[in-house]
mmCIF file of N, CA and C in Angstrom:
data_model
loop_
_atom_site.group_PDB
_atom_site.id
_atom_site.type_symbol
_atom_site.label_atom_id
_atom_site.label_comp_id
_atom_site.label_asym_id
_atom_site.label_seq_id
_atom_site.Cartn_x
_atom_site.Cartn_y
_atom_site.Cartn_z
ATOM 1 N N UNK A 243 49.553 -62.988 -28.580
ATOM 2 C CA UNK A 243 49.411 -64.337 -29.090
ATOM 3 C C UNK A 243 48.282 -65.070 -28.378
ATOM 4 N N UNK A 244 48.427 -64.749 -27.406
ATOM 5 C CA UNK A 244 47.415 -65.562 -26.406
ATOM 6 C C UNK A 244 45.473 -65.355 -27.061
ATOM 7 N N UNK A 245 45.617 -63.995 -27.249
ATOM 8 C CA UNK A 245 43.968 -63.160 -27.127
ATOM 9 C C UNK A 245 44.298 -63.703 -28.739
ATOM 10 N N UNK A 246 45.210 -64.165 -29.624
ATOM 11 C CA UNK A 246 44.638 -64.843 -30.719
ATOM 12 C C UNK A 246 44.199 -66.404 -30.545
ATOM 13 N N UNK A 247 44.884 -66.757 -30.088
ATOM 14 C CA UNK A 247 43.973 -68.215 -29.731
ATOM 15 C C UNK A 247 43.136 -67.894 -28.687
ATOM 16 N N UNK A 248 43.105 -67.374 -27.646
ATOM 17 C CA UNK A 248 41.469 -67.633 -27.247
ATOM 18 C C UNK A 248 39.977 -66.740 -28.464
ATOM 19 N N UNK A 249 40.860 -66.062 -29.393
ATOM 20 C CA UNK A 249 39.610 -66.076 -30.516
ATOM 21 C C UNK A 249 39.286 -67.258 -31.433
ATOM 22 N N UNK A 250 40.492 -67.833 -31.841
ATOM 23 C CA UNK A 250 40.407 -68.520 -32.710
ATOM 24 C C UNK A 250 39.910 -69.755 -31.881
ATOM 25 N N UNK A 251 40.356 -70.020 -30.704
ATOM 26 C CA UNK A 251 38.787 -71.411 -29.508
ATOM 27 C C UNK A 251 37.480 -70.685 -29.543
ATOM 28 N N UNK A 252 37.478 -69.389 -29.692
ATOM 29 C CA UNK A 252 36.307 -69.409 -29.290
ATOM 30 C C UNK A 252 35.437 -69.543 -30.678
ATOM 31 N N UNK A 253 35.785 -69.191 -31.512
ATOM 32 C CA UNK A 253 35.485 -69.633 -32.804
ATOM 33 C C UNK A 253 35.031 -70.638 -33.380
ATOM 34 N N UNK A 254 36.124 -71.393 -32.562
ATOM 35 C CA UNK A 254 35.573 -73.258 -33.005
ATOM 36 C C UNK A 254 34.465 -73.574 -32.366
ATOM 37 N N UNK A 255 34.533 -73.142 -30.952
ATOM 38 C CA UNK A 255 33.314 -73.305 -30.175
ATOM 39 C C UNK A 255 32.211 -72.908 -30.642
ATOM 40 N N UNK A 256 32.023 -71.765 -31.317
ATOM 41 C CA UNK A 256 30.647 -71.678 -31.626
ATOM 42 C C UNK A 256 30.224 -72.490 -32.687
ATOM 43 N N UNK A 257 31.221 -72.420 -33.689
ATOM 44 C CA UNK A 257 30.947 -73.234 -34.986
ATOM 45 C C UNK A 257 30.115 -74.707 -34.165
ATOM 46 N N UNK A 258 31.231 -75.341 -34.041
ATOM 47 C CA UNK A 258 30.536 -76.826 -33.503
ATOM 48 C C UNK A 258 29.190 -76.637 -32.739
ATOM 49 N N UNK A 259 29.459 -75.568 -31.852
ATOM 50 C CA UNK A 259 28.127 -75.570 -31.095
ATOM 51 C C UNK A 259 26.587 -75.508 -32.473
ATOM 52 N N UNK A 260 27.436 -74.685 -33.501
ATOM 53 C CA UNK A 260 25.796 -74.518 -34.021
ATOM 54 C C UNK A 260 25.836 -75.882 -35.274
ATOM 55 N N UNK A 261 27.002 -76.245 -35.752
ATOM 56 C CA UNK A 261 26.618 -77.748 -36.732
ATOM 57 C C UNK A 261 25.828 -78.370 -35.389
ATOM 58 N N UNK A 262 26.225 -79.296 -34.264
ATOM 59 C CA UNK A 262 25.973 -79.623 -33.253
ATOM 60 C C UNK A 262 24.157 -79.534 -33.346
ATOM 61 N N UNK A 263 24.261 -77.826 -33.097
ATOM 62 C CA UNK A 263 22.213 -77.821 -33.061
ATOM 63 C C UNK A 263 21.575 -78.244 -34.459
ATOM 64 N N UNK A 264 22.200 -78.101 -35.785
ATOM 65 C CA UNK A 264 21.993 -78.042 -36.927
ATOM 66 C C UNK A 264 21.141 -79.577 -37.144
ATOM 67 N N UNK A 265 22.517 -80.716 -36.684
ATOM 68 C CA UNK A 265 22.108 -81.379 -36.902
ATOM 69 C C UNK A 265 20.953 -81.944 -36.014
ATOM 70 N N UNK A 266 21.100 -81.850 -34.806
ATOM 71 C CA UNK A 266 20.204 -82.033 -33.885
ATOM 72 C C UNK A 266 18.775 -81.929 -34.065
ATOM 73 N N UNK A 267 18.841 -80.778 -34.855
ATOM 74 C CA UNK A 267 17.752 -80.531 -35.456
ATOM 75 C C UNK A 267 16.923 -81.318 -36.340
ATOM 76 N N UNK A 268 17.573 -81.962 -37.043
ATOM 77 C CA UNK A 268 17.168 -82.919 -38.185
ATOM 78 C C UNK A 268 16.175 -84.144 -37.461
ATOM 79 N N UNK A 269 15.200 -83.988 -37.420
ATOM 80 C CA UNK A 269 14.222 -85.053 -36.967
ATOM 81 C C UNK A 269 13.133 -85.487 -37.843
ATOM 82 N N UNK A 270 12.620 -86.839 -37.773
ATOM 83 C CA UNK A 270 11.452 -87.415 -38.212
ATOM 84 C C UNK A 270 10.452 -86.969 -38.124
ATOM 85 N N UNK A 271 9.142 -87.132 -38.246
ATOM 86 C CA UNK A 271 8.236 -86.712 -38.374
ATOM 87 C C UNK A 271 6.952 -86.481 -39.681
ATOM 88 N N UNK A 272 5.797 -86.612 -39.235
ATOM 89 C CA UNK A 272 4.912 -86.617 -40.598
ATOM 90 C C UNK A 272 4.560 -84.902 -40.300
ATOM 91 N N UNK A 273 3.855 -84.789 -42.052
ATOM 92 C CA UNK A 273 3.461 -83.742 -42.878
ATOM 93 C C UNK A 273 2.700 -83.821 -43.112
ATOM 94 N N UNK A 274 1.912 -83.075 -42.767
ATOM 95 C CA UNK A 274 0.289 -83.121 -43.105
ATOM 96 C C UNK A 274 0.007 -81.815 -44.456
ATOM 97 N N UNK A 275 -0.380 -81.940 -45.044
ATOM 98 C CA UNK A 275 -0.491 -80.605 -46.584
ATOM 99 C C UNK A 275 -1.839 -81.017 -46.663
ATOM 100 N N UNK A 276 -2.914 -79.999 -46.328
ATOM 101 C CA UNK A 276 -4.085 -79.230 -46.331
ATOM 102 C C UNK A 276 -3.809 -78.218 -47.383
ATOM 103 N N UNK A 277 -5.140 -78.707 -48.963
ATOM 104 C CA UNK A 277 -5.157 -77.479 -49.722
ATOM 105 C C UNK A 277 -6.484 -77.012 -49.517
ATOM 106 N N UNK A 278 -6.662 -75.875 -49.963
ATOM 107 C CA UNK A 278 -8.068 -75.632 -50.208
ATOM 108 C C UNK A 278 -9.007 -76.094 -51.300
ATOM 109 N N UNK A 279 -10.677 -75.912 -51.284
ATOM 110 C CA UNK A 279 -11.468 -76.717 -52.568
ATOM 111 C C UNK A 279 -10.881 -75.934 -53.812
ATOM 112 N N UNK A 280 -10.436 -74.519 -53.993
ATOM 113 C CA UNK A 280 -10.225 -73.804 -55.160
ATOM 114 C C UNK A 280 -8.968 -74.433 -55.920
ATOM 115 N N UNK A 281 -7.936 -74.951 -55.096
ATOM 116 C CA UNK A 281 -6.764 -75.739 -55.729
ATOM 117 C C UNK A 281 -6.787 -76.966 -55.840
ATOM 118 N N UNK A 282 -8.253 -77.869 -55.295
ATOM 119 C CA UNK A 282 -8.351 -78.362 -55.740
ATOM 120 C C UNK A 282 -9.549 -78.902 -56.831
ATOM 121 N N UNK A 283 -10.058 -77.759 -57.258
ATOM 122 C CA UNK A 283 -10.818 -77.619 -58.670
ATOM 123 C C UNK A 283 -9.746 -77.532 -59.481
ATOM 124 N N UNK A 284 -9.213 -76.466 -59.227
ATOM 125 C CA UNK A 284 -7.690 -76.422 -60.733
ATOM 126 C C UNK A 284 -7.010 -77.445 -60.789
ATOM 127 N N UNK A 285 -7.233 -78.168 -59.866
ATOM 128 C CA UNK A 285 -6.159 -79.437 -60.264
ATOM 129 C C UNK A 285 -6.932 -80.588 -61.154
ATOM 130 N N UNK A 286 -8.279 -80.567 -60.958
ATOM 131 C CA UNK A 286 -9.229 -81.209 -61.821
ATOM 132 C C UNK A 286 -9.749 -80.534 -62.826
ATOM 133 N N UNK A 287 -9.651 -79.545 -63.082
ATOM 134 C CA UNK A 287 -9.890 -78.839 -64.201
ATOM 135 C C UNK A 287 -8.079 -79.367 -65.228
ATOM 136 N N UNK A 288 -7.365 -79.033 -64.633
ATOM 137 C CA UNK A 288 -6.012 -79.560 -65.385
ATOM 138 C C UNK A 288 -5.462 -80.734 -65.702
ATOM 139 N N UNK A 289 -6.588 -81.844 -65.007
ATOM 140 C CA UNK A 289 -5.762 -83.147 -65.062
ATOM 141 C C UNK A 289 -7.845 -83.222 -66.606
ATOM 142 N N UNK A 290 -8.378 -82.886 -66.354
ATOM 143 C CA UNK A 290 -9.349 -82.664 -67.387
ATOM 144 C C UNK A 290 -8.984 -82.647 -69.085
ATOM 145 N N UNK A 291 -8.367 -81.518 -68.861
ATOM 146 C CA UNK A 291 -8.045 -80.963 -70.079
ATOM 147 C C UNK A 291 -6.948 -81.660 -70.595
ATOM 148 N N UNK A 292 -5.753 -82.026 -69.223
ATOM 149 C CA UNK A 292 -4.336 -82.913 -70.113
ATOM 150 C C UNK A 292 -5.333 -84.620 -70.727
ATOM 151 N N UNK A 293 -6.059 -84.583 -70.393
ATOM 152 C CA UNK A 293 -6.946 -86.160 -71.066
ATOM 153 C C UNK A 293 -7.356 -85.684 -72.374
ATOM 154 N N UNK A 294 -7.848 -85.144 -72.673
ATOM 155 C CA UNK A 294 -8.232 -83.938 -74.121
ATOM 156 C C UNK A 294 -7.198 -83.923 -75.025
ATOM 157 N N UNK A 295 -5.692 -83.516 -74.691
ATOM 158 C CA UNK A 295 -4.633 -82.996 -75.413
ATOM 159 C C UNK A 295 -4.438 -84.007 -75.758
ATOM 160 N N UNK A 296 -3.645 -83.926 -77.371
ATOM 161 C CA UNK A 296 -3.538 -85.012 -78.059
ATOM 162 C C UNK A 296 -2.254 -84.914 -78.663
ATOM 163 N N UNK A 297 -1.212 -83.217 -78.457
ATOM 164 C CA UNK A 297 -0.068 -83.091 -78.463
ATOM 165 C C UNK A 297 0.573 -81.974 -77.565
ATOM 166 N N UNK A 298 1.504 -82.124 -77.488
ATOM 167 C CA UNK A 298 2.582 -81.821 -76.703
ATOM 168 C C UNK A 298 4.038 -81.326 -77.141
ATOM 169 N N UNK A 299 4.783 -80.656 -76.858
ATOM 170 C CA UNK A 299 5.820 -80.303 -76.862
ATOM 171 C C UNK A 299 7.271 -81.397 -77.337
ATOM 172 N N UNK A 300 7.671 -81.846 -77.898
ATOM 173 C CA UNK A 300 8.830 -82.995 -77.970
ATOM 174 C C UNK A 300 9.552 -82.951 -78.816
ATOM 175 N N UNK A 301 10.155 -84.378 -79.436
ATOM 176 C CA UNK A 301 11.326 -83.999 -80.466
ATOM 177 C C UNK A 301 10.836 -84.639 -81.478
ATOM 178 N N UNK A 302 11.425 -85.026 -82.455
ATOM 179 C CA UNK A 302 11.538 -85.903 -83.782
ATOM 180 C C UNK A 302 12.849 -86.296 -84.116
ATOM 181 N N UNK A 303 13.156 -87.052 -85.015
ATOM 182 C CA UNK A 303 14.344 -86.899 -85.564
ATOM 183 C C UNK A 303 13.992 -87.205 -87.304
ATOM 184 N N UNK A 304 14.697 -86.190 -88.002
ATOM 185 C CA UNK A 304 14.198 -85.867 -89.382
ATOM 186 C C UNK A 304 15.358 -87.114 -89.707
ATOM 187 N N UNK A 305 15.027 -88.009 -90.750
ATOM 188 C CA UNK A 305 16.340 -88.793 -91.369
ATOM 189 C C UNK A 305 16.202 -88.579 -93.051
ATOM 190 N N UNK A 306 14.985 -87.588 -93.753
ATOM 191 C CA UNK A 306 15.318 -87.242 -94.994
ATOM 192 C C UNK A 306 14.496 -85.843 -94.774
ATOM 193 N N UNK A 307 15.282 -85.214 -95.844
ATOM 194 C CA UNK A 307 14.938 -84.036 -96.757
ATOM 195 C C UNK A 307 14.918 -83.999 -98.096
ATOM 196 N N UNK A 308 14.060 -83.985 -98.794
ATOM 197 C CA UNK A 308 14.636 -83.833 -99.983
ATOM 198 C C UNK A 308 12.940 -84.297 -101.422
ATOM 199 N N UNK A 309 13.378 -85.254 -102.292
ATOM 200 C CA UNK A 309 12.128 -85.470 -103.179
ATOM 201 C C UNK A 309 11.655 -86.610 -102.419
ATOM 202 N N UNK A 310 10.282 -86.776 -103.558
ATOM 203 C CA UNK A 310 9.877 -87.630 -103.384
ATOM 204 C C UNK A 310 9.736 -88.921 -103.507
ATOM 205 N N UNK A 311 10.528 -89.600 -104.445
ATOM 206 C CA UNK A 311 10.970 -90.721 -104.466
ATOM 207 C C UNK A 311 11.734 -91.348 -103.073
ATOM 208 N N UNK A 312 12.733 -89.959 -103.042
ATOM 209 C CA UNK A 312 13.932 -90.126 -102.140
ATOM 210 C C UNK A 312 13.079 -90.798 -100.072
ATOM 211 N N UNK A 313 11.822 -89.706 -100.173
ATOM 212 C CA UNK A 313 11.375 -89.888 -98.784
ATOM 213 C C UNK A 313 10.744 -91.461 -99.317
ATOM 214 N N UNK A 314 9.848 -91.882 -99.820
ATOM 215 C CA UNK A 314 9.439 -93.145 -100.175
ATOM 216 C C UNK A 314 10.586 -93.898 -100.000
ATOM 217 N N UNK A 315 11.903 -93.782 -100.209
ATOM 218 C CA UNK A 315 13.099 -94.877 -100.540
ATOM 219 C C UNK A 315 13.301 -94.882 -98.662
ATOM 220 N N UNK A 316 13.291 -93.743 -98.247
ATOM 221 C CA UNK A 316 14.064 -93.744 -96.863
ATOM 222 C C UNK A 316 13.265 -94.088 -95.956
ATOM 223 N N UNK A 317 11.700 -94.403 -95.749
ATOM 224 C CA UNK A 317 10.634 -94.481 -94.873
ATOM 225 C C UNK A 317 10.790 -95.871 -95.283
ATOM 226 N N UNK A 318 10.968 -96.572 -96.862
ATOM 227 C CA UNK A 318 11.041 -98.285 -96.226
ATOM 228 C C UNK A 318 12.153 -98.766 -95.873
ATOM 229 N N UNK A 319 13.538 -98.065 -95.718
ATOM 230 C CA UNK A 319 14.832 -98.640 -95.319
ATOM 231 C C UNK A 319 14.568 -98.343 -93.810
ATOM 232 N N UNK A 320 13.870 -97.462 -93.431
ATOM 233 C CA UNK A 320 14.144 -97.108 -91.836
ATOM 234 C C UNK A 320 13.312 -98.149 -91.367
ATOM 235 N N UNK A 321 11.862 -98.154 -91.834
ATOM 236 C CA UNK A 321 10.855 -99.724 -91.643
ATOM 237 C C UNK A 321 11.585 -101.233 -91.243
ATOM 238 N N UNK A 322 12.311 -100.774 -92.551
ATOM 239 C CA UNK A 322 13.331 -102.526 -92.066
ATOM 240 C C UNK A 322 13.850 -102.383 -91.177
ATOM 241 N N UNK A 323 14.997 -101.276 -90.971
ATOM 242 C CA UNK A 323 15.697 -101.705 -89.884
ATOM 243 C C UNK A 323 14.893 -101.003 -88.316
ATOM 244 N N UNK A 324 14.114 -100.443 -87.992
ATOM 245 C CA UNK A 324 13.193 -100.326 -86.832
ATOM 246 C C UNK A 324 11.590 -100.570 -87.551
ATOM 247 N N UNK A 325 11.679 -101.616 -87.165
ATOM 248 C CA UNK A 325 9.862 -101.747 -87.569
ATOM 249 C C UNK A 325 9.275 -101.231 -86.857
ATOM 250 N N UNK A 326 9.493 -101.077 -85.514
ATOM 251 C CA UNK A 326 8.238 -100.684 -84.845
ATOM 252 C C UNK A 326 8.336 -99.065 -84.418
ATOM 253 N N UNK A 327 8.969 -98.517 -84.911
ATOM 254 C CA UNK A 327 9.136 -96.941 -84.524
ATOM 255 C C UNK A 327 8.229 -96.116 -85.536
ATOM 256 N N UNK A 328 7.643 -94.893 -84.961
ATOM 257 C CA UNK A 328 6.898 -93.844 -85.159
ATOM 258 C C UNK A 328 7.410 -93.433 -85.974
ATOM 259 N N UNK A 329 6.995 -93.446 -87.922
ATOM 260 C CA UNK A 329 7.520 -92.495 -89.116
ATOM 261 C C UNK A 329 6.107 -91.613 -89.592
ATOM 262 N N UNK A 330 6.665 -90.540 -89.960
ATOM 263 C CA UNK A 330 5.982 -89.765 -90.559
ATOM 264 C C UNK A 330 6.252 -88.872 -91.523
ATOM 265 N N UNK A 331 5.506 -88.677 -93.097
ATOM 266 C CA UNK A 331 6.285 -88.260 -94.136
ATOM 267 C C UNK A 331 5.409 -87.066 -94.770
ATOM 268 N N UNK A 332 6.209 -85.838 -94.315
ATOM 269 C CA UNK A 332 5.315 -85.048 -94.709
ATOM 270 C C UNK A 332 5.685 -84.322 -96.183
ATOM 271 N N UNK A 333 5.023 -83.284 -97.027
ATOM 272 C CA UNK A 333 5.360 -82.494 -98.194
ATOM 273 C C UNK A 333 4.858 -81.145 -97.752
ATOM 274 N N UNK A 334 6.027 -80.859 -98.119
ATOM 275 C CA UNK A 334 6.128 -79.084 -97.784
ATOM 276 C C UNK A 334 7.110 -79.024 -98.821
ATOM 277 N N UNK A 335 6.299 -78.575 -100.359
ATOM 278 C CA UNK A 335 6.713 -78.098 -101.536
ATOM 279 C C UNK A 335 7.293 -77.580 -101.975
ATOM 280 N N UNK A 336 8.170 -77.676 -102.829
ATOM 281 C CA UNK A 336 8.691 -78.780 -103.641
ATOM 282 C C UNK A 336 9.162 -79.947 -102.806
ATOM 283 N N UNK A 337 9.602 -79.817 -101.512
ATOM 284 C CA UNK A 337 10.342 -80.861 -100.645
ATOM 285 C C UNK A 337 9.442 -81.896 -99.446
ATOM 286 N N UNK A 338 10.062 -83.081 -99.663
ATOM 287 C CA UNK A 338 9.851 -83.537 -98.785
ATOM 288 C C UNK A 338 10.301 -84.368 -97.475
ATOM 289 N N UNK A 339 10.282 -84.587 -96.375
ATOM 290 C CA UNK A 339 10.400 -84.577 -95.045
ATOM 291 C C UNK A 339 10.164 -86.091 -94.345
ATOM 292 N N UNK A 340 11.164 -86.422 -94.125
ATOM 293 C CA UNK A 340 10.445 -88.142 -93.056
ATOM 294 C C UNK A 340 11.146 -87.879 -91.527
ATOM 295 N N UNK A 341 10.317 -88.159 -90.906
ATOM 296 C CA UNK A 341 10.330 -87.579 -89.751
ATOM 297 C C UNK A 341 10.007 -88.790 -88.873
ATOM 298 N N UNK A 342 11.088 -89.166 -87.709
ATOM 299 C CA UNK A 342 10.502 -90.277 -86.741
ATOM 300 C C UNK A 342 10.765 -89.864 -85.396
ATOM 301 N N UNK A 343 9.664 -90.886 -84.543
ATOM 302 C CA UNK A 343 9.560 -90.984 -82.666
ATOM 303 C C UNK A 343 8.771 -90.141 -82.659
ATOM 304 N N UNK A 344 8.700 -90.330 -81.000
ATOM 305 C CA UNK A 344 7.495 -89.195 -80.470
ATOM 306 C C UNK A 344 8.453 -89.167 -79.460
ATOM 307 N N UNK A 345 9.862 -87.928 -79.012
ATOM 308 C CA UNK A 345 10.382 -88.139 -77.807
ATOM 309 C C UNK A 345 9.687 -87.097 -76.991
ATOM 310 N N UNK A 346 9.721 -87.025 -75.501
ATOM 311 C CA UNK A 346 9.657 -86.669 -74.758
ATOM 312 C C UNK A 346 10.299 -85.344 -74.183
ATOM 313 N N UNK A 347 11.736 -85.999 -74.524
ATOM 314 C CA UNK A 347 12.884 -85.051 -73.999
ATOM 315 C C UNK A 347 13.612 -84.669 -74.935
ATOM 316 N N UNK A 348 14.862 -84.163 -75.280
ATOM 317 C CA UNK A 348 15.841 -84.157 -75.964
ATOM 318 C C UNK A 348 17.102 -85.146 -75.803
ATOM 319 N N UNK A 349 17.115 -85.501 -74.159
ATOM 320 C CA UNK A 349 18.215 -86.040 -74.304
ATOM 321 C C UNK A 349 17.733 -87.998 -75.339
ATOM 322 N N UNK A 350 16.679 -88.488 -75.071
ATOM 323 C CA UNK A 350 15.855 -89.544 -75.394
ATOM 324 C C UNK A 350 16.148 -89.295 -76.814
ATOM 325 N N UNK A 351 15.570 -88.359 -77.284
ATOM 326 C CA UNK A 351 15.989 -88.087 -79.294
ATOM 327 C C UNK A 351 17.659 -88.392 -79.371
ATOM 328 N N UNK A 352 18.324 -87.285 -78.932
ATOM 329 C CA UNK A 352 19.515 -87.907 -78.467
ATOM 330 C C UNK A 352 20.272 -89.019 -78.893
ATOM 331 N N UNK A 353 19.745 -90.045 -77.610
ATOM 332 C CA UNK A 353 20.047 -91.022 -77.589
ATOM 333 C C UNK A 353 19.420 -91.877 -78.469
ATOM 334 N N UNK A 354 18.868 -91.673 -79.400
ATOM 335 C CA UNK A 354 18.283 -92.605 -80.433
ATOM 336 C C UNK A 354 18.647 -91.943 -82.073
ATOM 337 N N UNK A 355 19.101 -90.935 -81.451
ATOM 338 C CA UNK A 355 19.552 -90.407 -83.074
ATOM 339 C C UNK A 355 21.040 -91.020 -82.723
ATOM 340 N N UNK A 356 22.018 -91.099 -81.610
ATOM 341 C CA UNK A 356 23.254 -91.934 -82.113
ATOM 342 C C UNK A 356 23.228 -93.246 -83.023
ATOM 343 N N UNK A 357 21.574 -93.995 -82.881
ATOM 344 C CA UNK A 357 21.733 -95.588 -83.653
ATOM 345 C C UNK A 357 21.291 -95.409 -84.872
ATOM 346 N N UNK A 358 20.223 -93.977 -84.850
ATOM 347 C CA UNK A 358 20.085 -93.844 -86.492
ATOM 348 C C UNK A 358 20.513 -93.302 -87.421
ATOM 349 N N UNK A 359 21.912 -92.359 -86.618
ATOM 350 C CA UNK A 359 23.062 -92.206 -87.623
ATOM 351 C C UNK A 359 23.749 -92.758 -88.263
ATOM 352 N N UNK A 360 23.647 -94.174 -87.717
ATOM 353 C CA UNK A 360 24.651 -95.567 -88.073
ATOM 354 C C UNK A 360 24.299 -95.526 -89.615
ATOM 355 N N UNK A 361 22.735 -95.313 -90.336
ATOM 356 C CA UNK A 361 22.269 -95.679 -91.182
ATOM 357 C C UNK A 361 21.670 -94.665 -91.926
ATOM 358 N N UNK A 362 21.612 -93.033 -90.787
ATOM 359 C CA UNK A 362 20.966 -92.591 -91.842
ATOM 360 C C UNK A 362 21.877 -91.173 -91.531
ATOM 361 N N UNK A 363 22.943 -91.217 -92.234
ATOM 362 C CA UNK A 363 23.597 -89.705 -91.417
ATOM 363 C C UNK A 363 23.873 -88.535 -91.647
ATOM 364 N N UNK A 364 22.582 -88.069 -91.958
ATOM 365 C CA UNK A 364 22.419 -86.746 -92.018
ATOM 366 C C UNK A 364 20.741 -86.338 -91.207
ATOM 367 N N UNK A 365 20.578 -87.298 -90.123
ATOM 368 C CA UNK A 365 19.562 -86.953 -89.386
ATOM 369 C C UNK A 365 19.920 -86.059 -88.448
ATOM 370 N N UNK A 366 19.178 -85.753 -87.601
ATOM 371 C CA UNK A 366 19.134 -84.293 -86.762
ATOM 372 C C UNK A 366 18.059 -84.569 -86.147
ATOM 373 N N UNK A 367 18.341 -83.746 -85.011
ATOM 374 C CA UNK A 367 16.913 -83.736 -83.818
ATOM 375 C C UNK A 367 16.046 -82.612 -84.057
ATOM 376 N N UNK A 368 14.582 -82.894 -83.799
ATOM 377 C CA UNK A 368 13.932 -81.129 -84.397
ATOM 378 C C UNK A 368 13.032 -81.117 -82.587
ATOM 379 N N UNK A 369 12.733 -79.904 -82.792
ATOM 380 C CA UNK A 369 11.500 -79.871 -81.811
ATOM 381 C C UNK A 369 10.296 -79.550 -82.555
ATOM 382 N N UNK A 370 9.224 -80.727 -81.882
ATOM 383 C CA UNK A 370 8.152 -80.579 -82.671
ATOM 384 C C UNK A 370 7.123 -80.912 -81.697
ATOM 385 N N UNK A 371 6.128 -80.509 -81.859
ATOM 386 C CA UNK A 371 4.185 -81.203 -81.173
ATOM 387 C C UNK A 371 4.595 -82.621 -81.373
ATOM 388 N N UNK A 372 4.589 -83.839 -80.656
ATOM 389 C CA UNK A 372 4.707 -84.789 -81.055
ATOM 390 C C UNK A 372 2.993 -85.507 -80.415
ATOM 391 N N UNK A 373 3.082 -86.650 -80.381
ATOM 392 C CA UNK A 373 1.641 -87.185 -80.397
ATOM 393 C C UNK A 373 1.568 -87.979 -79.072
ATOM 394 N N UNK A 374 0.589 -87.300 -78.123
ATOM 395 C CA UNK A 374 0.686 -88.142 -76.944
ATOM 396 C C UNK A 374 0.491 -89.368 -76.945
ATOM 397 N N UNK A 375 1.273 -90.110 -75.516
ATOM 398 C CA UNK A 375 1.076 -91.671 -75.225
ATOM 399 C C UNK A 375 0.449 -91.957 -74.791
ATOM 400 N N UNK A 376 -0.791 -92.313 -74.591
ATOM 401 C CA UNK A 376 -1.561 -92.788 -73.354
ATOM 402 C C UNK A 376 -1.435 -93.991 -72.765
ATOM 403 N N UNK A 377 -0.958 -94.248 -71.380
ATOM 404 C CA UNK A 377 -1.214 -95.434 -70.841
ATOM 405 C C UNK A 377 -2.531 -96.125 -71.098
#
C-alpha cells in the first residue's frame, strides 16, 4: 500500500512540477518576422492581380425559375420589397432565372435567404462567380 502512494505522490509531483514550468513559460515579448525580397515580390505580384479580378467565388440566391413573363413579374416584386439589392435575370432556354446578392460566404446567403423566403419561397442558395466589391 505504501509503494502505491509514494507512486501515486510522486506522480502528482511531477505533473505540477511540469504545468508549473508550462506555465512559467508563457512570457511576453516581441516578434520580429523577416521575409525575403522573393516573398515579397509574390506578395505584390498577388495583391496585383486580386485588383484586376472582377469575380470571385460566392453565392446567389435564385428566387425564380421558370418563363419569361414570370422572371419580369418576380425581379419587380423583389425591387419593391429590397430596392437596393443586387438582381440579375438571366435566359438559359427555354427558361428563365432571377438571381440576387453578391455573398461572400454561405452562411451570409443563408442568412438572407431566411427574409426572402418570407416572400419568395421557393428560393435556394447557388454557388456562383459573384461580382467583386471594391472599397
Amino acid at each position: 500500500m505504501k509503494s502505491f502512494l509514494n507512486r501515486y505522490s510522486i506522480a502528482i509531483f511531477i505533473i505540477s512540477l511540469l504545468s508549473t514550468n508550462l506555465i512559467a513559460a508563457q512570457q511576453e515579448g516581441n516578434l520580429k518576422i523577416e521575409s525575403s525580397e522573393s516573398i515579397k515580390n509574390i506578395v505584390a505580384k498577388k495583391r496585383a492581380h486580386n485588383k484586376n479580378t472582377t469575380k470571385v467565388k460566392g453565392y446567389r440566391i435564385q428566387i425564380f425559375f421558370g418563363s419569361e413573363q414570370g422572371a419580369y413579374k418576380a425581379r419587380e416584386e423583389f425591387n419593391t420589397l429590397f430596392p437596393d439589392a443586387y438582381l440579375k435575370i438571366e435566359n438559359f432556354p427555354p427558361d428563365w432565372k432571377v438571381r440576387v446578392g453578391n455573398y461572400k460566404t454561405q452562411l451570409a446567403a443563408d442568412r438572407a435567404l431566411v427574409e426572402i423566403k418570407e416572400n419568395f419561397g421557393g428560393a435556394i442558395v447557388l454557388a456562383e462567380l459573384i461580382d467583386v466589391q471594391r472599397d
